[in-house]
Amino acid sequence: MTSKIVHVRKLQKLGGYRLKLWFTDGQAGEWDFSNLATRTGAAAAPFRDPAYFDRVFLEMGALTWPNGYDWSPQALHDDMAAAGALRAETAAA
């Protein structure tokens, strides 16, 4: 059995640490990333500033920030699915 790799195909900033994400499997949902502001370590330090979080962009289907910090799209999809945060959405979205 092979599993299909999922990527983020589109993102929308909702304010604060919230994003709406559309995945390549047709699922979409909103997610709160505010836990980034409480993480420790040099790579996570910039996230204490919400303006830095807003600098997010997509690189090869992954959420990425200027300091090179990125978020696995598959792990994010799995977490969102487990939390019931995903739903099917048309490609026109």
PDB file of N, CA, C and O in Angstrom, residues 18-23 27-32 76-89:
ATOM      1  N   ARG A  18      -3.290  32.356  13.519  1.00  0.00           N
ATOM      2  CA  ARG A  18      -4.213  31.454  12.835  1.00  0.00           C
ATOM      3  C   ARG A  18      -4.026  31.531  11.320  1.00  0.00           C
ATOM      4  O   ARG A  18      -3.851  32.613  10.760  1.00  0.00           O
ATOM      5  N   LEU A  19      -4.093  30.348  10.707  1.00  0.00           N
ATOM      6  CA  LEU A  19      -4.034  30.244   9.252  1.00  0.00           C
ATOM      7  C   LEU A  19      -5.150  29.332   8.767  1.00  0.00           C
ATOM      8  O   LEU A  19      -5.519  28.379   9.452  1.00  0.00           O
ATOM      9  N   LYS A  20      -5.658  29.622   7.587  1.00  0.00           N
ATOM     10  CA  LYS A  20      -6.490  28.660   6.876  1.00  0.00           C
ATOM     11  C   LYS A  20      -5.589  28.039   5.833  1.00  0.00           C
ATOM     12  O   LYS A  20      -4.864  28.745   5.123  1.00  0.00           O
ATOM     13  N   LEU A  21      -5.648  26.712   5.754  1.00  0.00           N
ATOM     14  CA  LEU A  21      -4.769  25.962   4.860  1.00  0.00           C
ATOM     15  C   LEU A  21      -5.581  25.073   3.929  1.00  0.00           C
ATOM     16  O   LEU A  21      -6.560  24.459   4.351  1.00  0.00           O
ATOM     17  N   TRP A  22      -5.167  25.028   2.679  1.00  0.00           N
ATOM     18  CA  TRP A  22      -5.733  24.116   1.693  1.00  0.00           C
ATOM     19  C   TRP A  22      -4.651  23.119   1.318  1.00  0.00           C
ATOM     20  O   TRP A  22      -3.533  23.510   0.975  1.00  0.00           O
ATOM     21  N   PHE A  23      -4.981  21.840   1.377  1.00  0.00           N
ATOM     22  CA  PHE A  23      -4.027  20.780   1.080  1.00  0.00           C
ATOM     23  C   PHE A  23      -4.294  20.188  -0.305  1.00  0.00           C
ATOM     24  O   PHE A  23      -5.395  20.301  -0.842  1.00  0.00           O
ATOM     25  N   GLN A  27      -8.567  18.672   1.097  1.00  0.00           N
ATOM     26  CA  GLN A  27      -8.998  19.006   2.454  1.00  0.00           C
ATOM     27  C   GLN A  27      -8.523  20.418   2.798  1.00  0.00           C
ATOM     28  O   GLN A  27      -7.484  20.862   2.321  1.00  0.00           O
ATOM     29  N   ALA A  28      -9.298  21.102   3.657  1.00  0.00           N
ATOM     30  CA  ALA A  28      -8.937  22.451   4.095  1.00  0.00           C
ATOM     31  C   ALA A  28      -9.398  22.635   5.532  1.00  0.00           C
ATOM     32  O   ALA A  28     -10.300  21.940   6.005  1.00  0.00           O
ATOM     33  N   GLY A  29      -8.759  23.577   6.213  1.00  0.00           N
ATOM     34  CA  GLY A  29      -9.166  23.873   7.580  1.00  0.00           C
ATOM     35  C   GLY A  29      -8.343  24.995   8.173  1.00  0.00           C
ATOM     36  O   GLY A  29      -7.354  25.446   7.591  1.00  0.00           O
ATOM     37  N   GLU A  30      -8.782  25.434   9.341  1.00  0.00           N
ATOM     38  CA  GLU A  30      -8.089  26.496  10.077  1.00  0.00           C
ATOM     39  C   GLU A  30      -7.310  25.877  11.222  1.00  0.00           C
ATOM     40  O   GLU A  30      -7.744  24.889  11.818  1.00  0.00           O
ATOM     41  N   TRP A  31      -6.144  26.496  11.525  1.00  0.00           N
ATOM     42  CA  TRP A  31      -5.288  25.964  12.593  1.00  0.00           C
ATOM     43  C   TRP A  31      -4.661  27.111  13.353  1.00  0.00           C
ATOM     44  O   TRP A  31      -4.246  28.109  12.759  1.00  0.00           O
ATOM     45  N   ASP A  32      -4.568  26.941  14.646  1.00  0.00           N
ATOM     46  CA  ASP A  32      -3.962  27.937  15.538  1.00  0.00           C
ATOM     47  C   ASP A  32      -2.527  27.517  15.841  1.00  0.00           C
ATOM     48  O   ASP A  32      -2.301  26.447  16.397  1.00  0.00           O
ATOM     49  N   LEU A  76       1.409  18.238   9.771  1.00  0.00           N
ATOM     50  CA  LEU A  76       0.369  19.232  10.020  1.00  0.00           C
ATOM     51  C   LEU A  76      -0.992  18.688   9.587  1.00  0.00           C
ATOM     52  O   LEU A  76      -1.976  18.783  10.317  1.00  0.00           O
ATOM     53  N   HIS A  77      -1.056  18.088   8.414  1.00  0.00           N
ATOM     54  CA  HIS A  77      -2.297  17.493   7.914  1.00  0.00           C
ATOM     55  C   HIS A  77      -2.791  16.412   8.878  1.00  0.00           C
ATOM     56  O   HIS A  77      -3.974  16.379   9.225  1.00  0.00           O
ATOM     57  N   ASP A  78      -1.879  15.556   9.328  1.00  0.00           N
ATOM     58  CA  ASP A  78      -2.256  14.487  10.259  1.00  0.00           C
ATOM     59  C   ASP A  78      -2.791  15.049  11.573  1.00  0.00           C
ATOM     60  O   ASP A  78      -3.801  14.566  12.100  1.00  0.00           O
ATOM     61  N   ASP A  79      -2.143  16.083  12.117  1.00  0.00           N
ATOM     62  CA  ASP A  79      -2.595  16.705  13.361  1.00  0.00           C
ATOM     63  C   ASP A  79      -3.967  17.347  13.194  1.00  0.00           C
ATOM     64  O   ASP A  79      -4.846  17.216  14.052  1.00  0.00           O
ATOM     65  N   MET A  80      -4.142  18.040  12.078  1.00  0.00           N
ATOM     66  CA  MET A  80      -5.420  18.697  11.830  1.00  0.00           C
ATOM     67  C   MET A  80      -6.536  17.674  11.625  1.00  0.00           C
ATOM     68  O   MET A  80      -7.658  17.861  12.114  1.00  0.00           O
ATOM     69  N   ALA A  81      -6.238  16.585  10.918  1.00  0.00           N
ATOM     70  CA  ALA A  81      -7.230  15.534  10.707  1.00  0.00           C
ATOM     71  C   ALA A  81      -7.620  14.889  12.033  1.00  0.00           C
ATOM     72  O   ALA A  81      -8.807  14.681  12.306  1.00  0.00           O
ATOM     73  N   ALA A  82      -6.638  14.590  12.869  1.00  0.00           N
ATOM     74  CA  ALA A  82      -6.907  13.969  14.168  1.00  0.00           C
ATOM     75  C   ALA A  82      -7.754  14.868  15.064  1.00  0.00           C
ATOM     76  O   ALA A  82      -8.553  14.384  15.866  1.00  0.00           O
ATOM     77  N   ALA A  83      -7.599  16.189  14.909  1.00  0.00           N
ATOM     78  CA  ALA A  83      -8.354  17.146  15.719  1.00  0.00           C
ATOM     79  C   ALA A  83      -9.723  17.466  15.107  1.00  0.00           C
ATOM     80  O   ALA A  83     -10.491  18.243  15.676  1.00  0.00           O
ATOM     81  N   GLY A  84     -10.019  16.889  13.948  1.00  0.00           N
ATOM     82  CA  GLY A  84     -11.292  17.166  13.286  1.00  0.00           C
ATOM     83  C   GLY A  84     -11.353  18.539  12.648  1.00  0.00           C
ATOM     84  O   GLY A  84     -12.443  19.082  12.445  1.00  0.00           O
ATOM     85  N   ALA A  85     -10.198  19.102  12.321  1.00  0.00           N
ATOM     86  CA  ALA A  85     -10.134  20.465  11.789  1.00  0.00           C
ATOM     87  C   ALA A  85     -10.154  20.522  10.264  1.00  0.00           C
ATOM     88  O   ALA A  85     -10.100  21.619   9.699  1.00  0.00           O
ATOM     89  N   LEU A  86     -10.218  19.375   9.592  1.00  0.00           N
ATOM     90  CA  LEU A  86     -10.205  19.366   8.126  1.00  0.00           C
ATOM     91  C   LEU A  86     -11.564  18.981   7.575  1.00  0.00           C
ATOM     92  O   LEU A  86     -12.289  18.188   8.180  1.00  0.00           O
ATOM     93  N   ARG A  87     -11.868  19.526   6.402  1.00  0.00           N
ATOM     94  CA  ARG A  87     -13.072  19.132   5.681  1.00  0.00           C
ATOM     95  C   ARG A  87     -12.783  19.238   4.189  1.00  0.00           C
ATOM     96  O   ARG A  87     -11.894  19.998   3.775  1.00  0.00           O
ATOM     97  N   ALA A  88     -13.550  18.510   3.406  1.00  0.00           N
ATOM     98  CA  ALA A  88     -13.384  18.575   1.952  1.00  0.00           C
ATOM     99  C   ALA A  88     -13.828  19.943   1.476  1.00  0.00           C
ATOM    100  O   ALA A  88     -14.818  20.490   1.959  1.00  0.00           O
ATOM    101  N   GLU A  89     -13.052  20.506   0.559  1.00  0.00           N
ATOM    102  CA  GLU A  89     -13.397  21.812   0.013  1.00  0.00           C
ATOM    103  C   GLU A  89     -13.088  21.801  -1.468  1.00  0.00           C
ATOM    104  O   GLU A  89     -12.090  21.216  -1.895  1.00  0.00           O
TER     105      GLU A  89
END
